[in-house]
Coordinates of C-alpha atoms in Angstrom, one line a residue:
X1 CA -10.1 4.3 -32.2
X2 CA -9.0 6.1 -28.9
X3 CA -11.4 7.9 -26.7
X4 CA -12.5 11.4 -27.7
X5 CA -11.0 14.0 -25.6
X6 CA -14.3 16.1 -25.6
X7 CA -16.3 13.5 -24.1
X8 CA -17.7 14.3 -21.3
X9 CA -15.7 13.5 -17.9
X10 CA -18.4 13.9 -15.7
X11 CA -19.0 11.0 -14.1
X12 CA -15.3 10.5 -13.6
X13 CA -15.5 13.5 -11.3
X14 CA -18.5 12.1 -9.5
X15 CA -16.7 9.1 -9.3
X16 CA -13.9 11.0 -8.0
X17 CA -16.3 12.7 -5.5
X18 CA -17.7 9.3 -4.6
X19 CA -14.3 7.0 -3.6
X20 CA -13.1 10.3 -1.3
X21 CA -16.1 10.0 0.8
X22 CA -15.9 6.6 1.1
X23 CA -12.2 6.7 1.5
X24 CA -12.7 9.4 4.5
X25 CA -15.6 7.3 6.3
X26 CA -14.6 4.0 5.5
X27 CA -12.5 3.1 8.9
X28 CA -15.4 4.4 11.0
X29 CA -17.1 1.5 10.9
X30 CA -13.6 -1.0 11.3
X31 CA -12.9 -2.4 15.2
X32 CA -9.6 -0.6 15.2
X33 CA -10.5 2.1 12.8
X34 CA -7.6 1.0 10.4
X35 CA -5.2 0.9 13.3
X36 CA -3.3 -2.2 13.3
X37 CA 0.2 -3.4 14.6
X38 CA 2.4 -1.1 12.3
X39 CA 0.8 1.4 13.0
X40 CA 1.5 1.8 16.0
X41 CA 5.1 1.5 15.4
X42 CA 4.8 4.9 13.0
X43 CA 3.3 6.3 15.8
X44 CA 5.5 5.7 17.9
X45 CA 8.5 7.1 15.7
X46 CA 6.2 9.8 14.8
X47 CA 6.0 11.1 18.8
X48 CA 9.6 10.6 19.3
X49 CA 10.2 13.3 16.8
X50 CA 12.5 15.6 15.9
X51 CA 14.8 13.0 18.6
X52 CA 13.8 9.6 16.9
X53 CA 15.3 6.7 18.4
X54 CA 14.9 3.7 16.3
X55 CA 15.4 3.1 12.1
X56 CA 13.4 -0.1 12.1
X57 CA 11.0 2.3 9.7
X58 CA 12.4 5.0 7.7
X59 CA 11.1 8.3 8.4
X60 CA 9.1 9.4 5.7
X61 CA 5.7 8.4 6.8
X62 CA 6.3 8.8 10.7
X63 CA 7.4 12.6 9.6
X64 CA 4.4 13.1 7.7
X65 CA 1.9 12.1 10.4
X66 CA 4.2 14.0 13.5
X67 CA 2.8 16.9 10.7
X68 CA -0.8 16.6 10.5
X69 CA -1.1 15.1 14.4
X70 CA 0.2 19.0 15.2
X71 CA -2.6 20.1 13.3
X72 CA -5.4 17.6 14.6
X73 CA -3.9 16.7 18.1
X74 CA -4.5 12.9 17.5
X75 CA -3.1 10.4 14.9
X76 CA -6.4 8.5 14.3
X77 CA -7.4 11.7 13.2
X78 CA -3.9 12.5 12.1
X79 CA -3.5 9.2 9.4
X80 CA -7.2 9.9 8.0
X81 CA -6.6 13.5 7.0
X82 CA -3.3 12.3 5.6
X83 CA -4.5 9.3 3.2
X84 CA -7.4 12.0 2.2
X85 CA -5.2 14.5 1.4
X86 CA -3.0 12.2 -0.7
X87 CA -6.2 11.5 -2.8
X88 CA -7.4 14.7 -3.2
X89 CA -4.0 16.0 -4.7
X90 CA -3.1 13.0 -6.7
X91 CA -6.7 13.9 -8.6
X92 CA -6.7 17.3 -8.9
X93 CA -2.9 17.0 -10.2
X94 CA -4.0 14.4 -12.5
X95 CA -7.4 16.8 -13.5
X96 CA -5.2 19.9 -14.0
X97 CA -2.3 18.4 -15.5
X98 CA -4.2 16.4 -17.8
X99 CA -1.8 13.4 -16.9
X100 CA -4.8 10.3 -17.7
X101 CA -6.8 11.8 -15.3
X102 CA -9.7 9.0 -16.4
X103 CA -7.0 6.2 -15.9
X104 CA -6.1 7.6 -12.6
X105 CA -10.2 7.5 -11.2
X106 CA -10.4 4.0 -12.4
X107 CA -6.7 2.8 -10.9
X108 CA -8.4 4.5 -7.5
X109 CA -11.0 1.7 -7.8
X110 CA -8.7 -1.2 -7.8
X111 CA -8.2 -3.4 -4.9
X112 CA -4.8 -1.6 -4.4
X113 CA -5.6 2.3 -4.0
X114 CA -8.7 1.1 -1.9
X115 CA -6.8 -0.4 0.7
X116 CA -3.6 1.6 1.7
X117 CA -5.6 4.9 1.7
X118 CA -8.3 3.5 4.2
X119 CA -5.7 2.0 6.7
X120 CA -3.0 3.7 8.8
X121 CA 0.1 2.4 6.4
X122 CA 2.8 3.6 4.6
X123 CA 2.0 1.9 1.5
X124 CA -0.3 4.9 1.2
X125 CA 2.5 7.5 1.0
X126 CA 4.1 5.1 -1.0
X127 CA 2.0 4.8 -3.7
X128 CA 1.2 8.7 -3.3
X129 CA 5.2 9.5 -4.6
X130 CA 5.2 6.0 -7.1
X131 CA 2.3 8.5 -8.6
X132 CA 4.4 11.3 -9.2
X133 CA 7.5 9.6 -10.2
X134 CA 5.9 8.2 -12.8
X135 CA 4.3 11.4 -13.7
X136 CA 8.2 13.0 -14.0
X137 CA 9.5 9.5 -15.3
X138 CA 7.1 10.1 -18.2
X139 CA 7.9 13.7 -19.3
X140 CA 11.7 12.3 -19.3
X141 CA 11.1 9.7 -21.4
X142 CA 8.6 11.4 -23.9
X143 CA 9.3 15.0 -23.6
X144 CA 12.8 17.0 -23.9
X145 CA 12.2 20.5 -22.4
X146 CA 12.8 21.6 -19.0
X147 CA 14.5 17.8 -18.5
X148 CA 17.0 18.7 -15.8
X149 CA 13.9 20.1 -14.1
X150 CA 12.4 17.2 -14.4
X151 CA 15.5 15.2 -13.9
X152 CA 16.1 17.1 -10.2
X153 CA 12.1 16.4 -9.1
X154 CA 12.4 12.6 -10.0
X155 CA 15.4 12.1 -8.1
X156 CA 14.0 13.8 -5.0
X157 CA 10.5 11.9 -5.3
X158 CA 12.5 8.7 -5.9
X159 CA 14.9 9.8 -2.8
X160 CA 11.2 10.5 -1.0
X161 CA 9.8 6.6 -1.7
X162 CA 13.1 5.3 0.2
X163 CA 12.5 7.5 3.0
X164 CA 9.2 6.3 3.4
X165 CA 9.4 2.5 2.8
X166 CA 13.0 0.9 2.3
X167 CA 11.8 -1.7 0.0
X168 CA 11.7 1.7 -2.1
X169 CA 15.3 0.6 -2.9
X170 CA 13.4 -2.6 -4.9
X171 CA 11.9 0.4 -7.5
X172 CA 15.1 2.5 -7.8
X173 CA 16.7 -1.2 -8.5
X174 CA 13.6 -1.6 -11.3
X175 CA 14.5 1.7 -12.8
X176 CA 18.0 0.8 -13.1
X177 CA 17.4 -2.3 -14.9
X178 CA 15.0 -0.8 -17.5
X179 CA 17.8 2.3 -17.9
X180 CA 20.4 -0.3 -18.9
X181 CA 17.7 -2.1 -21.5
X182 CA 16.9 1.5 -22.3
X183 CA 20.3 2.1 -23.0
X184 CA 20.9 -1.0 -25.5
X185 CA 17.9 -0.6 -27.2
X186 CA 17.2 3.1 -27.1
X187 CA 18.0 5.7 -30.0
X188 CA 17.0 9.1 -28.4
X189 CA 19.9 10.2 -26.8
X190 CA 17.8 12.3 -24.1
X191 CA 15.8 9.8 -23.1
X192 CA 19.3 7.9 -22.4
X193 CA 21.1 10.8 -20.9
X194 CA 17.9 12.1 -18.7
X195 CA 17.4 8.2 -17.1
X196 CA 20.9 7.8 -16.0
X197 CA 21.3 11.2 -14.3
X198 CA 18.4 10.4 -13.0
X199 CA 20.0 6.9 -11.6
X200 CA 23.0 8.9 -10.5
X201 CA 21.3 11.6 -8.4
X202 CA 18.5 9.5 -6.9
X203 CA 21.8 6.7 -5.9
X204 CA 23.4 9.2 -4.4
X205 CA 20.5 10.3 -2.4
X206 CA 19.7 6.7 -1.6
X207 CA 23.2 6.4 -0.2
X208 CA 23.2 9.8 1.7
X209 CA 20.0 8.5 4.0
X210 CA 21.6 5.0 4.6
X211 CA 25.2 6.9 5.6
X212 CA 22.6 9.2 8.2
X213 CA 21.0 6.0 9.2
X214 CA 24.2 3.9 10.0
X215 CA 25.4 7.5 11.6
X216 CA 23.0 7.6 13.8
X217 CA 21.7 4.5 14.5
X218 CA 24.3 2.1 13.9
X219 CA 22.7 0.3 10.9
X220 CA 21.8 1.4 7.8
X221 CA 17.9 -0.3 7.8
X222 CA 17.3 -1.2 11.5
X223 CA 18.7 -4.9 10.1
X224 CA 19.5 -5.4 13.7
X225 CA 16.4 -4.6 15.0
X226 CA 14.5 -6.8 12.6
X227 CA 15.4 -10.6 14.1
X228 CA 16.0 -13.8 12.9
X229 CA 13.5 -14.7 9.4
X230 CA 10.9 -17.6 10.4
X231 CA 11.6 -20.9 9.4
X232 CA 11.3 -21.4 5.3
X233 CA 8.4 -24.0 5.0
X234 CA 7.0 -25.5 1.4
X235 CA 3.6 -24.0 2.7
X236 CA 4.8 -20.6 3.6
X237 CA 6.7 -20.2 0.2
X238 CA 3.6 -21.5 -1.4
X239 CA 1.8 -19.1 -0.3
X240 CA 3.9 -15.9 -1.1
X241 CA 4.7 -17.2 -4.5
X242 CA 0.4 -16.9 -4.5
X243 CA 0.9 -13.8 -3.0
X244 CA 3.0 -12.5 -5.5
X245 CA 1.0 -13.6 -8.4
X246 CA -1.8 -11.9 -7.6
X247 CA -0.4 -8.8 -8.0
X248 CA -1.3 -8.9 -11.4
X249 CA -4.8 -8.7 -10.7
X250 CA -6.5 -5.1 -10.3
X251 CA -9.8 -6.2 -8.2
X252 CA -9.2 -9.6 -6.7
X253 CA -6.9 -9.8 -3.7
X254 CA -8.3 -12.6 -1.2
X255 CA -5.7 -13.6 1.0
X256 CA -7.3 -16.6 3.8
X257 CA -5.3 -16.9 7.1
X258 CA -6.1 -20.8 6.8
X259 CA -3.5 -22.9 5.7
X260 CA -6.7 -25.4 5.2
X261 CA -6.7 -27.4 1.9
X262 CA -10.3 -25.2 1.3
X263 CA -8.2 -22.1 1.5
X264 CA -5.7 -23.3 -0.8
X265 CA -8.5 -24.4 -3.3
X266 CA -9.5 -20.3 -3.3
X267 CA -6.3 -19.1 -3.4
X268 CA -5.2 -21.4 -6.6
X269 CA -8.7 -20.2 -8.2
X270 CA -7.5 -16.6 -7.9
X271 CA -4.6 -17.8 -9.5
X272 CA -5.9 -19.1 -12.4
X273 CA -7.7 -15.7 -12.8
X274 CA -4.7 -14.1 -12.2
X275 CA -3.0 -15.9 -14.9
X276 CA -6.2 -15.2 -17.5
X277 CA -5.4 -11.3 -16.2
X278 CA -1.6 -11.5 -17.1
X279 CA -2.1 -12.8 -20.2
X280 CA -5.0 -10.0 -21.1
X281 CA -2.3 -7.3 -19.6
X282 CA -0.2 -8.7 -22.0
X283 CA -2.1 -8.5 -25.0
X284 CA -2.6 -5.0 -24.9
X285 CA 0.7 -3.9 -23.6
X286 CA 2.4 -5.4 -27.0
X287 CA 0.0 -2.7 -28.5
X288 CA 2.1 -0.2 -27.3
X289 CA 5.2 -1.2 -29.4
X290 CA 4.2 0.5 -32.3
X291 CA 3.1 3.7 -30.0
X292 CA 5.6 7.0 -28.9
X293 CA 4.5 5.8 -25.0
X294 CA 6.0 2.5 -25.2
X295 CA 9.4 2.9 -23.3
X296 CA 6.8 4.1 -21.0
X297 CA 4.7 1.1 -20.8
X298 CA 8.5 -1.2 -20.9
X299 CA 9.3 1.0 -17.7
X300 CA 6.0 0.5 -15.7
X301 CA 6.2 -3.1 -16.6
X302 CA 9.9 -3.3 -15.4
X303 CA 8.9 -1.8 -12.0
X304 CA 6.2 -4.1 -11.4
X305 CA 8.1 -7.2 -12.4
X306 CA 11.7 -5.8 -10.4
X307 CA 9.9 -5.3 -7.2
X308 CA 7.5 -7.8 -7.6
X309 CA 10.0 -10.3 -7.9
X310 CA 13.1 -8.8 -5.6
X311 CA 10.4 -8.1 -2.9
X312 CA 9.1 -11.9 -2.5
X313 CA 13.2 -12.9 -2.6
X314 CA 14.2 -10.4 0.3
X315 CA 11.0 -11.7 2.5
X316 CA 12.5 -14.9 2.6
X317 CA 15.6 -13.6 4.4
X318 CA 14.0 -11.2 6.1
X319 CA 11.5 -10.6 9.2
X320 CA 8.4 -9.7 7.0
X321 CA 4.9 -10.6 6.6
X322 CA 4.5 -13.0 3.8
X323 CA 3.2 -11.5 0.2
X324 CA -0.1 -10.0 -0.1
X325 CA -2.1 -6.9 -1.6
X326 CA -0.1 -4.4 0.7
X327 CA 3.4 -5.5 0.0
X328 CA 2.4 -5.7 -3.5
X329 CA 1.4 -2.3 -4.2
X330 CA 3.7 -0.8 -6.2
X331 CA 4.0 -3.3 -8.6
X332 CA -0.4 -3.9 -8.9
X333 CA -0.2 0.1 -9.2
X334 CA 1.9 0.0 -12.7
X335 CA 0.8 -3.2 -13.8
X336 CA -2.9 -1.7 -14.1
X337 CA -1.8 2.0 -14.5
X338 CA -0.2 0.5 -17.8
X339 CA -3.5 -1.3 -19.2
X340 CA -5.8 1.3 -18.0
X341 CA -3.8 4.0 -20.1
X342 CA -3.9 1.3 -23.3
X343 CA -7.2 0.1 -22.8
X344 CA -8.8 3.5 -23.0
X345 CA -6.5 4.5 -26.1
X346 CA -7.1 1.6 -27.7
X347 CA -11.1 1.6 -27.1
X348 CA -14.5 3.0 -28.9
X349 CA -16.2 2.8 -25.5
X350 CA -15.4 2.7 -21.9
X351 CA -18.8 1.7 -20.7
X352 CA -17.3 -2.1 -20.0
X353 CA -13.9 -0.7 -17.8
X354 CA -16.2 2.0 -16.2
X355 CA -19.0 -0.1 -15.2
X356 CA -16.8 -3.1 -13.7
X357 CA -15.2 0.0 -11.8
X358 CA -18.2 1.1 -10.3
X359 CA -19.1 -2.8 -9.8
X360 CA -15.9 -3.3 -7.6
X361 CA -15.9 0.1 -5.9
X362 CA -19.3 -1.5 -4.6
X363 CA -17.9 -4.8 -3.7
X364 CA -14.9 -3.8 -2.0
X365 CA -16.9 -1.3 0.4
X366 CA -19.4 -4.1 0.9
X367 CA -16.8 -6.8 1.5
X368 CA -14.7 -5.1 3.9
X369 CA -17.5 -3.7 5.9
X370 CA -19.3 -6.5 5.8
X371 CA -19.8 -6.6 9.7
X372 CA -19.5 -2.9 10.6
X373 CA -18.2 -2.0 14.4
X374 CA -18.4 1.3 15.3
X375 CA -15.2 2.2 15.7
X376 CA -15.8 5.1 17.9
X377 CA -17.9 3.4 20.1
X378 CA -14.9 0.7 21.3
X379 CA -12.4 3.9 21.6
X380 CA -15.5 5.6 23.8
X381 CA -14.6 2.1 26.1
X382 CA -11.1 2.1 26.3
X383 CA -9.8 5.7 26.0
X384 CA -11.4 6.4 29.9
X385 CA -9.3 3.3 31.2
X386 CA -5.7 4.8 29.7
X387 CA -4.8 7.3 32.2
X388 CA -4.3 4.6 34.8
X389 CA -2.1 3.0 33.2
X390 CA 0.2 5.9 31.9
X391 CA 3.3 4.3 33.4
X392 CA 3.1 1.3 31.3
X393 CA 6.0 1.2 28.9
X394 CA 5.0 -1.6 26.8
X395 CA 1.8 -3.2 25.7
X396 CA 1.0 -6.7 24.8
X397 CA -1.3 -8.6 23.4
X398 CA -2.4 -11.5 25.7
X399 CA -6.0 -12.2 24.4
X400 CA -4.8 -14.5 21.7
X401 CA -5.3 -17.8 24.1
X402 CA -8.7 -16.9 24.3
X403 CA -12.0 -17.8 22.7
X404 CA -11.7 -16.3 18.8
X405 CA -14.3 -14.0 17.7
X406 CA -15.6 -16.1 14.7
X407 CA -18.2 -14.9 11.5
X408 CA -20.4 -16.7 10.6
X409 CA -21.5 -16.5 6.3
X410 CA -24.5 -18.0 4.7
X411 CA -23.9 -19.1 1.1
X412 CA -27.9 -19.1 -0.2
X413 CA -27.1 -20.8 -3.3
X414 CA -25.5 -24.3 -1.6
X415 CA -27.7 -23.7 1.6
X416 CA -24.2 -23.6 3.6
X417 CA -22.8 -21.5 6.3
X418 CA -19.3 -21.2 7.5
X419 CA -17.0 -19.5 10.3
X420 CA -14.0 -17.9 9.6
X421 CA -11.2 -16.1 11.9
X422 CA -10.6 -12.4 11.0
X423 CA -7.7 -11.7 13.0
X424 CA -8.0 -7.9 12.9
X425 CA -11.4 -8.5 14.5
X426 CA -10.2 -10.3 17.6
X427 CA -10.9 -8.2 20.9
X428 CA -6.9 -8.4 21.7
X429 CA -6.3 -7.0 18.7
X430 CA -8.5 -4.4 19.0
X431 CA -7.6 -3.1 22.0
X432 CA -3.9 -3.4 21.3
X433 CA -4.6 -0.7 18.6
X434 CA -6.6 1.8 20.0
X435 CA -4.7 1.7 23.0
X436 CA -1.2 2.7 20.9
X437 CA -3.2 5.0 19.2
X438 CA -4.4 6.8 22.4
X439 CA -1.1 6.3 24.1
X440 CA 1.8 6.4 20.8
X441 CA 4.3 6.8 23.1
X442 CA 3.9 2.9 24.7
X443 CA 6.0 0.2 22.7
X444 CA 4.0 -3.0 21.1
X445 CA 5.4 -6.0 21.7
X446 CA 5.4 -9.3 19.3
X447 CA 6.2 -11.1 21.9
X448 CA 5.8 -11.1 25.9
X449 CA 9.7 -10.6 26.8
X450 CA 9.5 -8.0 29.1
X451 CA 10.6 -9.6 33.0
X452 CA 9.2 -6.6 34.7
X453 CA 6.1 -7.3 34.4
X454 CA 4.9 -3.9 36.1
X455 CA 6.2 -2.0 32.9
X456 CA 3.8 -4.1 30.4
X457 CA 0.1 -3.0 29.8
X458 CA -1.4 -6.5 28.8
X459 CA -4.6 -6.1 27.1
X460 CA -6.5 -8.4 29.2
X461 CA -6.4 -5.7 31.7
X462 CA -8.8 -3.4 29.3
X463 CA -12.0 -3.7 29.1
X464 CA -13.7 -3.9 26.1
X465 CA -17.7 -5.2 25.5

């Protein structure tokens, strides 16, 4: 039996309540305060507004912090009031509108929704519009009034999603391939007619921004910006077909730098209990078949599976960082939106899903802070050395020949301790980030290929304790 409707939601809202605050505080306590190499590119597009010069990122995100850095004069400040915004609406839309507002409190606790809203990303605006497209996507496909209405806010959200990340074109792709199944196998003719207007108008939006693009820019994607893809080695395409795989699961998203045969042993774990998940998934979403939400269920499934799979093919002819939680997130999102939404309808209790929530809400803040730095502290350092070095066009990371900043763990059941590498905890790195942050208008470099050296601000020329 599904879940009464009067039970009490109470400690969903606290819940709620509970993964804001720790959203908003969570970067205080990071080295860079969630500002890592990216970012900085958004911010530099985002200060070059309303004159951008570059479409190596599309302008979604950059245009939405340019917005709130006019409010807070600052884009630290500027990404944390936008990823806490972007929680705060998605739940009271999903309160008010009454669109699985439980499901959408525990999809916040995943490993997914917990990481690109703590972090200065785009995945977080990303996920934000994947929310309400599916929230449009649904009333197409299981109601029939207002539907152009409907219809008109899809396409734009889905228009919106491309703006902000390109690989957006990977879920419009997904959508496509489930309208053609839908199309075959479908008997309501509205649900048919209101999915492909809905191709044709998002398409044509999707085209209009990559015409604008190549207008002004020269390219349609910044393809020429993006360089040569690194060489394809068995260990690297090991690693993102991992990668990939552990989309599936909702909590567990360990990822080790180390190519090291240990590492490998943890990552293949993971995938044996991401292959337990799948199958689990799987069992519940062919419980939907005999239910009115199943074309639903078939489309969040298609999405995952589409990007999922065209995303891990396009990184291996492209310049992009191998497969992991963040470049999985759209396809984690449905993939657990799906069985959350089943579980609870198909479920005398949800004691089991609401405590391991609350379990992993626990563990993620605990893992991830697990050596806090206060983050304003090292800004307090370097923001005072900036105005010297105003000039400087570019900035570079030299530290990397240095000694590594190593942590140290103590496993108390084996009696064992051992050092591992977090690279976003290197000094380098961490001065690379709050420097762009202070100064969005100087250009990170990947690599040192600037001859004038007198341009270049190299990191080893900050000081940081």
């Amino acid at each position: 039996m599904p879940l009464t409707n009067s039970k009490s939601m109470a400690k969903y809202i606290v819940l709620a309540v509970l993964i804001i605050i720790l959203n908003f505080v969570h970067s205080f306590f990071l080295p860079s305060g969630g500002v890592y190499a990216d970012s900085l590119s958004y911010f530099e597009i985002a200060s070059d507004l309303p004159n951008p010069v570059t479409n190596l990122f599309p302008l979604g995100y950059p245009a939405m912090l340019r917005g709130f850095f006019e409010i807070f004069g600052d884009y630290f400040w500027a990404a944390k009031f936008l990823n806490t915004s972007m929680l705060v609406v998605i739940l009271l839309f999903s309160y008010f509108k009454r669109f699985y507002f439980k499901e959408t409190v525990l999809l916040m606790t995943g490993k997914t929704i917990l990481f690109v809203f703590s972090i200065a990303i785009s995945e977080g605006l990303f996920v934000f519009l994947l929310y309400f497209l599916l929230f449009f996507l649904n009333k197409i496909l299981l109601e029939n009034r207002n539907s152009y209405k409907n219809i008109l806010i899809a396409s734009l959200i889905m228009l919106a999603m491309f703006v902000s990340r390109y690989s957006g074109i990977y879920v419009y792709l997904s959508i496509a391939a489930f309208s053609v199944y839908l199309f075959f196998k479908g008997k309501d003719k509205m649900q048919i007619k209101g999915m492909i207007l809905f191709i044709l108008l998002s398409g044509l939006g999707i085209a209009g921004y990559l015409l604008f693009n190549h207008h002004t820019f020269g390219s349609f994607t910044g393809e020429n910006l993006r360089g040569k893809p690194e060489e394809i080695l068995p260990i690297y395409i090991l690693r993102d077909l991992l990668g990939t795989a552990n989309a599936i699961d909702p909590y567990i998203g360990l990822k080790p730098s180390s190519n090291s045969m240990a590492s490998l042993a943890v990552q293949f774990f993971v995938l044996l209990i991401d292959v337990f998940v799948f199958f689990y998934f799987l069992r519940y979403f062919k419980k939907a078949k005999a239910s009115s939400s199943y074309y639903f269920h078939a489309l969040l499934w298609s999405v995952a599976v589409g990007y999922a799979v065209s995303l891990l093919v396009s990184g291996w002819f492209q310049q992009i960082e191998e497969m992991n939680t963040r470049m999985m997130a759209a396809a984690n999102v449905c993939l657990f939106f799906s069985f959350l939404i089943l579980y609870l309808r198909n479920s005398n209790s949800d004691k089991v899903i609401f405590r391991v929530a609350c379990f992993f809400v626990v563990f993620f803040t605990l893992y991830s802070l697990k050596n806090p730095v206060n983050y304003f502290e090292n800004r307090k350092q370097i923001e005072p050395q900036m105005p010297k070095f105003s000039h400087k066009k570019y900035l570079y990371n030299n530290d990397r020949g240095g000694a590594d900043a190593l942590t140290t763990y103590y496993i108390p059941i084996i009696n064992k301790t051992f050092q591992y590498k977090h690279t976003n905890n290197q000094k380098g790195d961490v001065k690379q980030s709050i420097a762009g942050t202070i100064n969005p208008k100087i250009k990170w470099l990947k690599y040192d290929t600037i001859k004038d050296r007198s341009q270049v601000l190299y990191t080893s020329e900050l000081i940081l304790k």
